């Protein structure tokens, strides 16, 4: 067999090299483009008033989104408080009891599946489950949606982290006469603490910027969130409503809200990275 | 001593039951979604039957609803996203693993990962106010001039529409696909690659004939992961797809997806039939994404078994 000529092969190789460098460059350009626009347009909306007061009427200049920031914070905190403990306990079951059994396998499989189900479906589910029976939209329904999104993520990361703890830890604690539950909570969970915290932070970062599950549950509101039992102001649905409005003042406020959300999510991601690094 | 042991056993039993209940919550969630969506869409199911899936009607005034235009929009926007994102991810993974020096690969890889952290509503904002005008001013006129004889690229350059939605979806799933592809490439044993290099093969020949073949299953898995993400993506698509219940041959035309229809119309749905039709759309989306996720998980589990040599 004659060797193929070298020239075209080298040209093809060069072409692919250039193309792949171009692909990586495109990814970076898109990231820089998005972040650049969000920062540039968002900063122009920032002011003392933006962070401290209620939104103004349409077509007006000024006003702020303090109520929406507070509402997003409250619902995310409540959703985290509900979803994380259940998720960690479920992860403990999978790691400590459900390694081989059919029930454990099924829960593990469905957790993976649920992580890929669109968040708008969760919003629809909570609408039928909470909003319809109570007859009105509420911040509680929004928080429940977020909790349901957090649950499978935290369950799976907790399981992965606990499974990495060597069995010698469990055996030595059991040999000292500690009951299984104390071994799991006091030894295994402690040993895997950094990984579990990272998982929780990433889960919160993922649901904190969610819009779709809040559309039919928390809805939105122009007022302060005095309680979560009624429609509750939040940043992401506000961005959606304001962006679709014809008022430039509102559109600018939407950019401000976008920058707030982006900064918060990126900070959470950075914090998660920092926790993992400390562990190593 | 005996009392203490008995107390320990009770404590352990309570703990085991508590954790098992929390694990069962995941099961309850899946069943709950299925039951609730079926229950709340029964009005529409009875009224339209299976015709719902093949009818392209969407008329809230006459209360005639069908899912075809939204299913079409969902599938076409996802297909566009995959057509763009899969080759691009392959190129990025190739760059990160084979071509870039480690000092460059790390920050570039981190930047691509960061794309995944940006919330979808931010993609929506950027898509509507920045990227759609860019499409209308530059990309669409260019496409009309060069390949405008194909019906796909005809029509007024509005910026928003099916093509823009597909491109933005591609940007969103890019980091997920390229991250998995990168891991797949990195898992190919160096000895196999080196023996090909030793025969005088170029980097591209090694990639095409050794790396890609060795990791083909993993690459398919990466694509499946991206597919699952794209098909149910809501906010970014809602901002830029144009929200029009029509099936058009042109990719420039305004269109719709299941998720964007839900996001746009749910608050306006005033009659029981309208609401039930929207919930049934949600059920269709749930069934499609559930099937894709199950297939993906089974596929990935099989790869893992093969990799572990069991």
Coordinates of N, CA and C in Angstrom, one line a residue, chain B residues 41-271:
Chain B
X41 N -55.6 17.8 33.5 CA -55.8 18.0 32.1 C -56.9 17.1 31.6
X42 N -57.6 16.4 32.5 CA -58.7 15.5 32.0 C -59.8 16.1 31.2
X43 N -60.1 17.4 31.5 CA -61.1 18.1 30.7 C -60.7 18.2 29.2
X44 N -59.4 18.5 29.0 CA -59.0 18.6 27.6 C -58.8 17.2 27.0
X45 N -58.4 16.3 27.8 CA -58.2 14.9 27.3 C -59.5 14.4 26.8
X46 N -60.6 14.6 27.6 CA -61.9 14.1 27.2 C -62.4 14.8 25.9
X47 N -62.2 16.1 25.9 CA -62.7 16.9 24.8 C -62.0 16.6 23.5
X48 N -60.7 16.5 23.5 CA -59.9 16.4 22.2 C -59.4 15.0 22.0
X49 N -59.3 14.2 23.0 CA -58.7 12.8 22.8 C -57.3 12.9 22.2
X50 N -57.0 11.8 21.4 CA -55.7 11.8 20.8 C -55.5 12.8 19.7
X51 N -56.6 13.4 19.2 CA -56.5 14.4 18.2 C -55.6 15.6 18.7
X52 N -55.6 15.8 20.0 CA -54.8 16.9 20.6 C -53.4 16.9 20.1
X53 N -52.8 15.7 20.0 CA -51.4 15.6 19.6 C -51.1 15.9 18.1
X54 N -52.1 15.8 17.3 CA -51.9 16.0 15.8 C -52.6 17.2 15.3
X55 N -53.3 17.9 16.1 CA -54.0 19.1 15.6 C -53.2 20.3 15.8
X56 N -53.2 21.2 14.8 CA -52.4 22.4 14.9 C -53.2 23.6 15.3
X57 N -54.5 23.3 15.7 CA -55.3 24.4 16.1 C -54.9 25.0 17.5
X58 N -55.0 26.3 17.7 CA -54.8 26.9 19.0 C -55.6 28.1 19.1
X59 N -56.9 28.0 19.4 CA -57.8 29.1 19.4 C -58.5 29.2 20.7
X60 N -58.1 30.1 21.6 CA -58.7 30.3 22.9 C -60.2 30.7 22.8
X61 N -60.5 31.4 21.7 CA -61.9 32.0 21.6 C -62.9 30.9 21.3
X62 N -62.5 30.0 20.3 CA -63.5 28.9 20.1 C -63.1 27.7 20.9
X63 N -62.1 27.8 21.8 CA -61.7 26.7 22.6 C -61.4 25.4 21.9
X64 N -60.6 25.6 20.8 CA -60.1 24.5 20.0 C -58.6 24.5 20.2
X65 N -58.1 23.4 20.8 CA -56.6 23.3 21.1 C -56.0 22.1 20.6
X66 N -54.8 22.2 20.1 CA -53.9 21.1 19.6 C -52.5 21.4 19.9
X67 N -51.7 20.3 20.1 CA -50.3 20.5 20.5 C -49.3 20.5 19.4
X68 N -49.8 20.3 18.2 CA -48.8 20.0 17.1 C -47.8 21.2 16.9
X69 N -48.3 22.4 16.8 CA -47.4 23.5 16.5 C -46.4 23.7 17.6
X70 N -46.8 23.5 18.9 CA -45.8 23.6 20.0 C -44.8 22.4 20.0
X71 N -45.3 21.2 19.7 CA -44.4 20.1 19.6 C -43.4 20.3 18.5
X72 N -43.9 20.8 17.3 CA -43.0 21.0 16.2 C -42.0 22.1 16.6
X73 N -42.4 23.1 17.2 CA -41.4 24.2 17.6 C -40.4 23.7 18.6
X74 N -40.8 22.8 19.6 CA -39.9 22.3 20.5 C -38.9 21.4 19.9
X75 N -39.3 20.5 18.9 CA -38.4 19.6 18.3 C -37.5 20.3 17.3
X76 N -38.0 21.3 16.6 CA -37.1 22.0 15.6 C -36.1 22.9 16.3
X77 N -36.5 23.6 17.4 CA -35.5 24.4 18.1 C -34.5 23.6 18.7
X78 N -34.9 22.4 19.3 CA -33.9 21.5 19.9 C -33.0 20.9 18.8
X79 N -33.5 20.6 17.7 CA -32.7 20.0 16.6 C -31.6 21.0 16.2
X80 N -32.1 22.3 16.0 CA -31.1 23.3 15.6 C -30.0 23.5 16.6
X81 N -30.4 23.5 17.9 CA -29.5 23.6 19.0 C -28.5 22.5 18.9
X82 N -28.9 21.3 18.7 CA -28.0 20.1 18.7 C -27.1 20.2 17.5
X83 N -27.6 20.6 16.3 CA -26.8 20.7 15.1 C -25.7 21.7 15.3
X84 N -25.9 22.7 16.1 CA -24.8 23.7 16.3 C -24.0 23.3 17.5
X85 N -24.6 22.8 18.6 CA -23.8 22.6 19.8 C -22.9 21.4 19.7
X86 N -23.4 20.3 19.1 CA -22.6 19.0 19.1 C -21.2 19.2 18.4
X87 N -21.2 19.7 17.2 CA -19.9 19.9 16.5 C -19.0 20.9 17.3
X88 N -19.6 22.0 17.7 CA -18.9 23.0 18.4 C -18.3 22.4 19.7
X89 N -19.1 21.6 20.5 CA -18.6 21.0 21.7 C -17.4 20.1 21.4
X90 N -17.6 19.3 20.3 CA -16.5 18.4 19.9 C -15.2 19.2 19.7
X91 N -15.3 20.3 19.0 CA -14.1 21.1 18.7 C -13.6 21.7 20.0
X92 N -14.4 22.1 20.9 CA -13.9 22.7 22.2 C -13.2 21.6 23.0
X93 N -13.9 20.4 23.1 CA -13.3 19.3 23.9 C -11.9 18.9 23.3
X94 N -11.9 18.9 22.0 CA -10.6 18.6 21.3 C -9.5 19.6 21.7
X95 N -9.9 20.9 21.6 CA -9.0 21.9 22.0 C -8.5 21.8 23.4
X96 N -9.4 21.5 24.3 CA -9.0 21.5 25.8 C -8.1 20.3 26.1
X97 N -8.4 19.1 25.4 CA -7.7 17.9 25.8 C -6.4 17.7 25.0
X98 N -6.5 18.0 23.6 CA -5.4 17.6 22.8 C -4.5 18.8 22.4
X99 N -5.1 19.9 22.2 CA -4.3 21.0 21.6 C -3.7 22.1 22.5
X100 N -4.6 22.5 23.5 CA -4.2 23.7 24.3 C -3.1 23.2 25.3
X101 N -2.1 24.1 25.6 CA -1.2 23.8 26.7 C -1.9 23.9 28.0
X102 N -1.5 23.1 29.0 CA -2.3 23.0 30.2 C -2.6 24.4 30.9
X103 N -1.6 25.3 30.7 CA -1.8 26.6 31.3 C -2.9 27.4 30.7
X104 N -3.2 27.0 29.4 CA -4.3 27.7 28.7 C -5.6 26.9 28.9
X105 N -5.5 25.5 28.9 CA -6.7 24.7 28.9 C -7.5 24.9 30.2
X106 N -6.8 25.2 31.3 CA -7.6 25.3 32.6 C -8.5 26.6 32.6
X107 N -7.9 27.8 32.4 CA -8.8 28.9 32.4 C -9.9 28.9 31.3
X108 N -9.6 28.4 30.1 CA -10.6 28.3 29.0 C -11.7 27.3 29.4
X109 N -11.3 26.2 30.0 CA -12.3 25.2 30.5 C -13.2 25.8 31.5
X110 N -12.6 26.6 32.4 CA -13.4 27.3 33.5 C -14.4 28.3 32.9
X111 N -13.9 29.0 31.9 CA -14.8 30.0 31.2 C -16.0 29.3 30.6
X112 N -15.7 28.2 29.9 CA -16.8 27.5 29.3 C -17.8 26.9 30.3
X113 N -17.2 26.4 31.4 CA -18.1 25.9 32.5 C -19.0 27.0 33.1
X114 N -18.4 28.2 33.1 CA -19.2 29.4 33.7 C -20.4 29.7 32.9
X115 N -20.4 29.4 31.6 CA -21.6 29.5 30.7 C -22.8 28.8 31.3
X116 N -22.5 27.6 31.9 CA -23.5 26.8 32.5 C -24.1 27.4 33.7
X117 N -23.4 28.2 34.4 CA -23.9 28.8 35.7 C -24.8 30.0 35.5
X118 N -24.8 30.6 34.3 CA -25.6 31.8 34.1 C -27.1 31.3 34.0
X119 N -28.0 32.0 34.7 CA -29.4 31.6 34.7 C -30.0 31.8 33.3
X120 N -31.0 31.0 33.0 CA -31.6 31.0 31.7 C -32.2 32.4 31.4
X121 N -32.7 33.0 32.4 CA -33.4 34.3 32.2 C -32.4 35.4 31.7
X122 N -31.1 35.2 32.1 CA -30.1 36.1 31.6 C -29.8 35.9 30.1
X123 N -29.8 34.6 29.7 CA -29.7 34.3 28.3 C -30.9 35.0 27.6
X124 N -32.1 34.9 28.2 CA -33.3 35.5 27.6 C -33.1 37.0 27.4
X125 N -32.7 37.7 28.4 CA -32.4 39.2 28.4 C -31.4 39.5 27.3
X126 N -30.3 38.8 27.3 CA -29.3 39.1 26.3 C -29.7 38.7 24.9
X127 N -30.5 37.6 24.8 CA -31.0 37.2 23.5 C -31.9 38.2 22.9
X128 N -32.8 38.7 23.8 CA -33.9 39.7 23.2 C -33.3 41.0 22.9
X129 N -32.4 41.6 23.8 CA -32.0 42.9 23.6 C -30.7 43.1 22.9
X130 N -29.9 42.0 22.9 CA -28.5 42.2 22.3 C -28.4 41.2 21.1
X131 N -28.7 40.0 21.3 CA -28.4 39.0 20.2 C -29.5 39.1 19.0
X132 N -30.7 39.3 19.4 CA -31.8 39.3 18.3 C -31.5 40.5 17.4
X133 N -31.2 41.7 17.9 CA -30.9 42.8 16.9 C -29.7 42.5 16.1
X134 N -28.7 41.8 16.7 CA -27.5 41.4 16.0 C -27.8 40.5 14.9
X135 N -28.7 39.5 15.1 CA -29.2 38.6 14.1 C -29.9 39.3 13.0
X136 N -30.8 40.3 13.4 CA -31.5 41.0 12.4 C -30.7 41.9 11.5
X137 N -29.6 42.5 12.1 CA -28.8 43.4 11.3 C -27.7 42.7 10.5
X138 N -27.2 41.6 11.0 CA -26.0 41.0 10.4 C -26.2 39.5 9.8
X139 N -26.6 38.6 10.8 CA -26.7 37.2 10.4 C -27.8 36.9 9.4
X140 N -29.0 37.4 9.7 CA -30.1 37.1 8.8 C -30.0 37.7 7.4
X141 N -29.6 39.0 7.2 CA -29.4 39.5 5.9 C -28.3 38.7 5.1
X142 N -27.3 38.3 5.9 CA -26.2 37.5 5.3 C -26.7 36.2 4.8
X143 N -27.5 35.5 5.6 CA -28.1 34.2 5.2 C -29.0 34.4 4.0
X144 N -29.8 35.4 4.0 CA -30.7 35.6 2.9 C -29.9 35.8 1.6
X145 N -28.8 36.6 1.7 CA -28.0 36.9 0.5 C -27.3 35.6 -0.1
X146 N -26.8 34.8 0.9 CA -26.0 33.7 0.4 C -26.8 32.4 0.2
X147 N -27.7 32.0 1.1 CA -28.4 30.8 0.9 C -29.9 31.0 0.9
X148 N -30.3 32.2 0.5 CA -31.7 32.7 0.6 C -32.6 31.9 -0.4
X149 N -32.0 31.2 -1.3 CA -32.9 30.4 -2.3 C -33.5 29.2 -1.6
X150 N -33.0 28.8 -0.4 CA -33.6 27.7 0.4 C -34.8 28.4 1.2
X151 N -36.0 27.8 1.2 CA -37.1 28.3 1.9 C -36.8 28.5 3.4
X152 N -35.9 27.7 4.0 CA -35.6 27.8 5.4 C -35.1 29.2 5.8
X153 N -34.4 29.9 4.8 CA -33.8 31.2 5.2 C -34.5 32.3 4.4
X154 N -35.8 32.2 4.3 CA -36.6 33.3 3.6 C -37.4 34.0 4.6
X155 N -37.8 35.2 4.3 CA -38.7 35.9 5.2 C -38.0 37.2 5.7
X156 N -38.8 38.0 6.4 CA -38.2 39.3 6.9 C -37.3 39.0 8.1
X157 N -36.1 39.7 8.1 CA -35.2 39.5 9.3 C -35.7 40.2 10.5
X158 N -36.5 39.5 11.3 CA -37.0 40.1 12.5 C -36.1 40.0 13.7
X159 N -35.1 39.2 13.6 CA -34.2 39.0 14.8 C -34.7 37.8 15.6
X160 N -35.9 38.0 16.2 CA -36.5 36.9 17.0 C -37.0 35.8 16.0
X161 N -37.2 34.6 16.6 CA -37.7 33.5 15.7 C -37.1 32.2 16.1
X162 N -37.4 31.2 15.3 CA -36.9 29.9 15.5 C -35.4 29.8 15.5
X163 N -34.8 30.4 14.5 CA -33.3 30.3 14.3 C -32.6 30.9 15.6
X164 N -33.0 32.1 16.0 CA -32.4 32.7 17.1 C -32.6 31.9 18.4
X165 N -33.7 31.3 18.6 CA -34.0 30.4 19.7 C -33.0 29.2 19.7
X166 N -32.9 28.6 18.5 CA -32.0 27.5 18.4 C -30.6 27.8 18.7
X167 N -30.1 29.0 18.2 CA -28.7 29.4 18.4 C -28.5 29.6 19.9
X168 N -29.4 30.3 20.6 CA -29.2 30.6 22.0 C -29.3 29.3 22.8
X169 N -30.2 28.4 22.5 CA -30.2 27.1 23.1 C -28.9 26.4 23.0
X170 N -28.3 26.5 21.8 CA -27.0 25.9 21.5 C -26.0 26.4 22.5
X171 N -25.9 27.7 22.7 CA -25.0 28.3 23.6 C -25.2 27.8 25.0
X172 N -26.5 27.6 25.4 CA -26.8 27.1 26.8 C -26.4 25.7 27.0
X173 N -26.5 24.8 26.0 CA -26.2 23.4 26.3 C -24.7 23.1 26.0
X174 N -24.0 24.1 25.3 CA -22.6 23.9 24.9 C -21.8 23.5 26.1
X175 N -21.8 24.2 27.3 CA -20.9 23.8 28.4 C -21.2 22.4 28.9
X176 N -22.5 21.9 28.9 CA -22.8 20.6 29.4 C -22.2 19.5 28.5
X177 N -22.4 19.7 27.2 CA -21.9 18.7 26.2 C -20.4 18.7 26.2
X178 N -19.8 19.9 26.2 CA -18.3 19.9 26.0 C -17.7 19.4 27.3
X179 N -18.3 19.6 28.5 CA -17.7 19.1 29.7 C -17.6 17.5 29.7
X180 N -18.7 16.9 29.2 CA -18.7 15.4 29.2 C -17.8 14.9 28.1
X181 N -17.8 15.6 27.0 CA -16.9 15.2 25.9 C -15.4 15.3 26.3
X182 N -15.1 16.3 27.0 CA -13.8 16.5 27.5 C -13.4 15.3 28.4
X183 N -14.3 14.9 29.3 CA -13.9 13.8 30.2 C -13.8 12.5 29.3
X184 N -14.6 12.4 28.3 CA -14.5 11.2 27.5 C -13.2 11.1 26.8
X185 N -12.8 12.3 26.2 CA -11.5 12.3 25.5 C -10.3 12.0 26.5
X186 N -10.4 12.6 27.7 CA -9.4 12.4 28.6 C -9.2 11.0 29.1
X187 N -10.3 10.2 29.0 CA -10.3 8.8 29.5 C -9.7 7.9 28.5
X188 N -9.5 8.3 27.2 CA -8.8 7.4 26.3 C -7.4 7.2 26.7
X189 N -7.0 5.9 26.9 CA -5.6 5.6 27.3 C -4.6 6.2 26.4
X190 N -3.5 6.8 27.0 CA -2.5 7.5 26.3 C -1.8 6.5 25.3
X191 N -1.6 5.3 25.8 CA -0.9 4.3 25.0 C -1.5 4.1 23.6
X192 N -2.9 4.1 23.6 CA -3.6 3.9 22.3 C -3.3 5.0 21.4
X193 N -3.4 6.3 21.9 CA -3.2 7.4 21.1 C -1.7 7.5 20.6
X194 N -0.8 7.2 21.6 CA 0.6 7.3 21.2 C 1.0 6.3 20.1
X195 N 0.4 5.1 20.1 CA 0.7 4.1 19.1 C 0.3 4.6 17.7
X196 N -0.8 5.4 17.7 CA -1.3 5.9 16.4 C -0.3 7.0 16.0
X197 N 0.1 7.9 17.0 CA 1.1 8.9 16.6 C 2.3 8.3 16.1
X198 N 2.7 7.2 16.7 CA 3.9 6.5 16.3 C 3.9 6.0 14.9
X199 N 2.7 5.7 14.4 CA 2.6 5.3 13.0 C 2.6 6.5 12.1
X200 N 2.7 7.7 12.6 CA 2.8 8.9 11.8 C 1.5 9.6 11.6
X201 N 0.5 9.3 12.4 CA -0.8 9.9 12.2 C -0.8 11.4 12.7
X202 N -1.6 12.2 12.1 CA -1.7 13.6 12.6 C -2.7 13.6 13.7
X203 N -2.7 14.8 14.4 CA -3.6 14.9 15.6 C -5.1 14.6 15.2
X204 N -5.5 15.2 14.0 CA -6.8 15.0 13.6 C -7.1 13.6 13.2
X205 N -6.1 12.9 12.6 CA -6.3 11.5 12.3 C -6.5 10.6 13.6
X206 N -5.6 10.9 14.6 CA -5.7 10.2 15.8 C -7.1 10.5 16.5
X207 N -7.6 11.7 16.4 CA -8.9 12.0 17.0 C -10.0 11.3 16.3
X208 N -10.0 11.4 15.0 CA -11.1 10.8 14.2 C -11.1 9.3 14.3
X209 N -9.9 8.7 14.1 CA -9.9 7.2 14.0 C -9.6 6.5 15.3
X210 N -9.1 7.2 16.3 CA -8.8 6.5 17.6 C -9.7 7.0 18.7
X211 N -9.5 8.3 19.0 CA -10.2 8.9 20.2 C -11.7 8.8 20.1
X212 N -12.2 9.3 18.9 CA -13.7 9.3 18.7 C -14.3 7.9 18.7
X213 N -13.6 7.0 18.1 CA -14.1 5.6 18.0 C -14.1 5.0 19.4
X214 N -13.0 5.2 20.1 CA -12.9 4.6 21.4 C -14.0 5.2 22.4
X215 N -14.2 6.5 22.3 CA -15.2 7.1 23.2 C -16.5 7.4 22.6
X216 N -16.9 6.7 21.5 CA -18.1 7.0 20.8 C -19.3 7.0 21.7
X217 N -19.4 5.9 22.6 CA -20.6 5.8 23.4 C -20.7 7.0 24.4
X218 N -19.5 7.4 24.9 CA -19.5 8.5 25.8 C -19.9 9.8 25.1
X219 N -19.5 9.9 23.9 CA -19.9 11.1 23.1 C -21.4 11.2 22.9
X220 N -22.0 10.0 22.6 CA -23.4 9.9 22.4 C -24.1 10.3 23.7
X221 N -23.6 9.8 24.8 CA -24.1 10.1 26.1 C -24.1 11.6 26.4
X222 N -23.0 12.3 26.0 CA -22.9 13.7 26.1 C -24.0 14.4 25.3
X223 N -24.2 14.0 24.1 CA -25.2 14.5 23.3 C -26.6 14.4 23.9
X224 N -26.9 13.2 24.5 CA -28.2 12.9 25.1 C -28.4 13.9 26.3
X225 N -27.3 14.1 27.1 CA -27.5 15.1 28.2 C -27.9 16.5 27.7
X226 N -27.2 16.9 26.6 CA -27.5 18.2 26.1 C -29.0 18.3 25.5
X227 N -29.4 17.2 24.9 CA -30.7 17.1 24.3 C -31.8 17.3 25.4
X228 N -31.6 16.6 26.5 CA -32.5 16.7 27.6 C -32.6 18.1 28.2
X229 N -31.5 18.8 28.2 CA -31.5 20.2 28.7 C -32.2 21.1 27.7
X230 N -32.0 20.9 26.4 CA -32.5 21.8 25.4 C -34.0 21.7 25.3
X231 N -34.5 20.5 25.4 CA -35.9 20.3 25.0 C -36.9 20.9 26.0
X232 N -36.5 21.1 27.3 CA -37.4 21.7 28.2 C -37.0 23.1 28.6
X233 N -36.0 23.7 28.0 CA -35.5 25.0 28.4 C -36.7 26.0 28.1
X234 N -36.9 26.9 29.1 CA -38.1 27.7 29.1 C -37.8 29.2 28.8
X235 N -37.2 29.8 29.8 CA -37.1 31.3 29.7 C -36.4 31.8 28.5
X236 N -35.2 31.3 28.3 CA -34.4 31.8 27.1 C -35.2 31.7 25.8
X237 N -35.9 30.6 25.6 CA -36.6 30.4 24.4 C -37.8 31.3 24.4
X238 N -38.5 31.5 25.5 CA -39.7 32.3 25.6 C -39.4 33.8 25.1
X239 N -38.2 34.3 25.5 CA -37.8 35.6 25.2 C -37.6 35.8 23.7
X240 N -37.1 34.8 23.0 CA -36.7 35.1 21.6 C -37.4 34.3 20.5
X241 N -38.3 33.3 20.9 CA -38.8 32.5 19.8 C -40.0 33.2 19.1
X242 N -40.5 34.2 19.7 CA -41.6 35.0 19.0 C -43.0 34.7 19.4
X243 N -43.2 33.5 19.9 CA -44.5 33.1 20.4 C -45.6 33.3 19.4
X244 N -45.6 32.4 18.4 CA -46.7 32.4 17.4 C -47.0 31.0 17.1
X245 N -48.3 30.7 17.2 CA -48.8 29.3 17.0 C -49.0 29.0 15.6
X246 N -47.9 29.0 14.8 CA -48.0 28.6 13.4 C -46.8 27.7 13.1
X247 N -47.0 26.9 12.1 CA -45.9 26.0 11.6 C -45.4 26.6 10.3
X248 N -44.1 27.1 10.3 CA -43.6 27.8 9.1 C -42.4 27.0 8.6
X249 N -42.2 27.1 7.2 CA -41.1 26.5 6.6 C -39.8 27.3 6.9
X250 N -40.0 28.6 7.2 CA -38.8 29.5 7.4 C -38.3 29.4 8.9
X251 N -37.0 29.4 9.0 CA -36.5 29.4 10.4 C -36.5 30.8 10.9
X252 N -36.7 31.8 10.1 CA -36.8 33.2 10.5 C -38.1 33.5 11.2
X253 N -39.1 32.7 10.9 CA -40.5 33.0 11.4 C -40.6 32.8 12.9
X254 N -41.5 33.6 13.5 CA -41.8 33.4 14.9 C -42.5 32.1 15.1
X255 N -42.1 31.4 16.2 CA -42.7 30.1 16.5 C -43.0 30.0 17.9
X256 N -43.0 28.7 18.4 CA -43.4 28.5 19.8 C -42.8 27.1 20.2
X257 N -42.6 27.0 21.5 CA -42.3 25.6 22.0 C -43.3 25.4 23.2
X258 N -43.3 24.1 23.6 CA -44.3 23.8 24.7 C -44.0 24.6 25.9
X259 N -42.7 24.7 26.3 CA -42.4 25.4 27.5 C -42.7 26.9 27.4
X260 N -42.4 27.5 26.2 CA -42.6 28.9 26.1 C -44.1 29.2 26.1
X261 N -44.9 28.3 25.5 CA -46.4 28.5 25.5 C -46.9 28.5 26.9
X262 N -46.4 27.6 27.8 CA -46.8 27.6 29.2 C -46.4 28.9 29.8
X263 N -45.2 29.3 29.7 CA -44.7 30.5 30.3 C -45.5 31.7 29.9
X264 N -45.9 31.8 28.7 CA -46.6 33.0 28.1 C -48.1 33.0 28.5
X265 N -48.7 31.8 28.4 CA -50.2 31.9 28.3 C -50.8 31.4 29.6
X266 N -50.1 30.8 30.5 CA -50.7 30.2 31.7 C -51.5 31.2 32.5
X267 N -50.9 32.4 32.7 CA -51.5 33.4 33.5 C -52.8 34.0 32.8
X268 N -52.9 33.9 31.5 CA -54.1 34.4 30.8 C -55.2 33.4 30.7
X269 N -54.9 32.1 30.9 CA -55.9 31.1 30.7 C -57.1 31.3 31.7
X270 N -58.2 31.6 31.1 CA -59.3 32.0 31.9 C -60.4 30.9 32.0
X271 N -60.5 30.0 31.0 CA -61.5 29.0 31.0 C -60.9 27.7 31.4

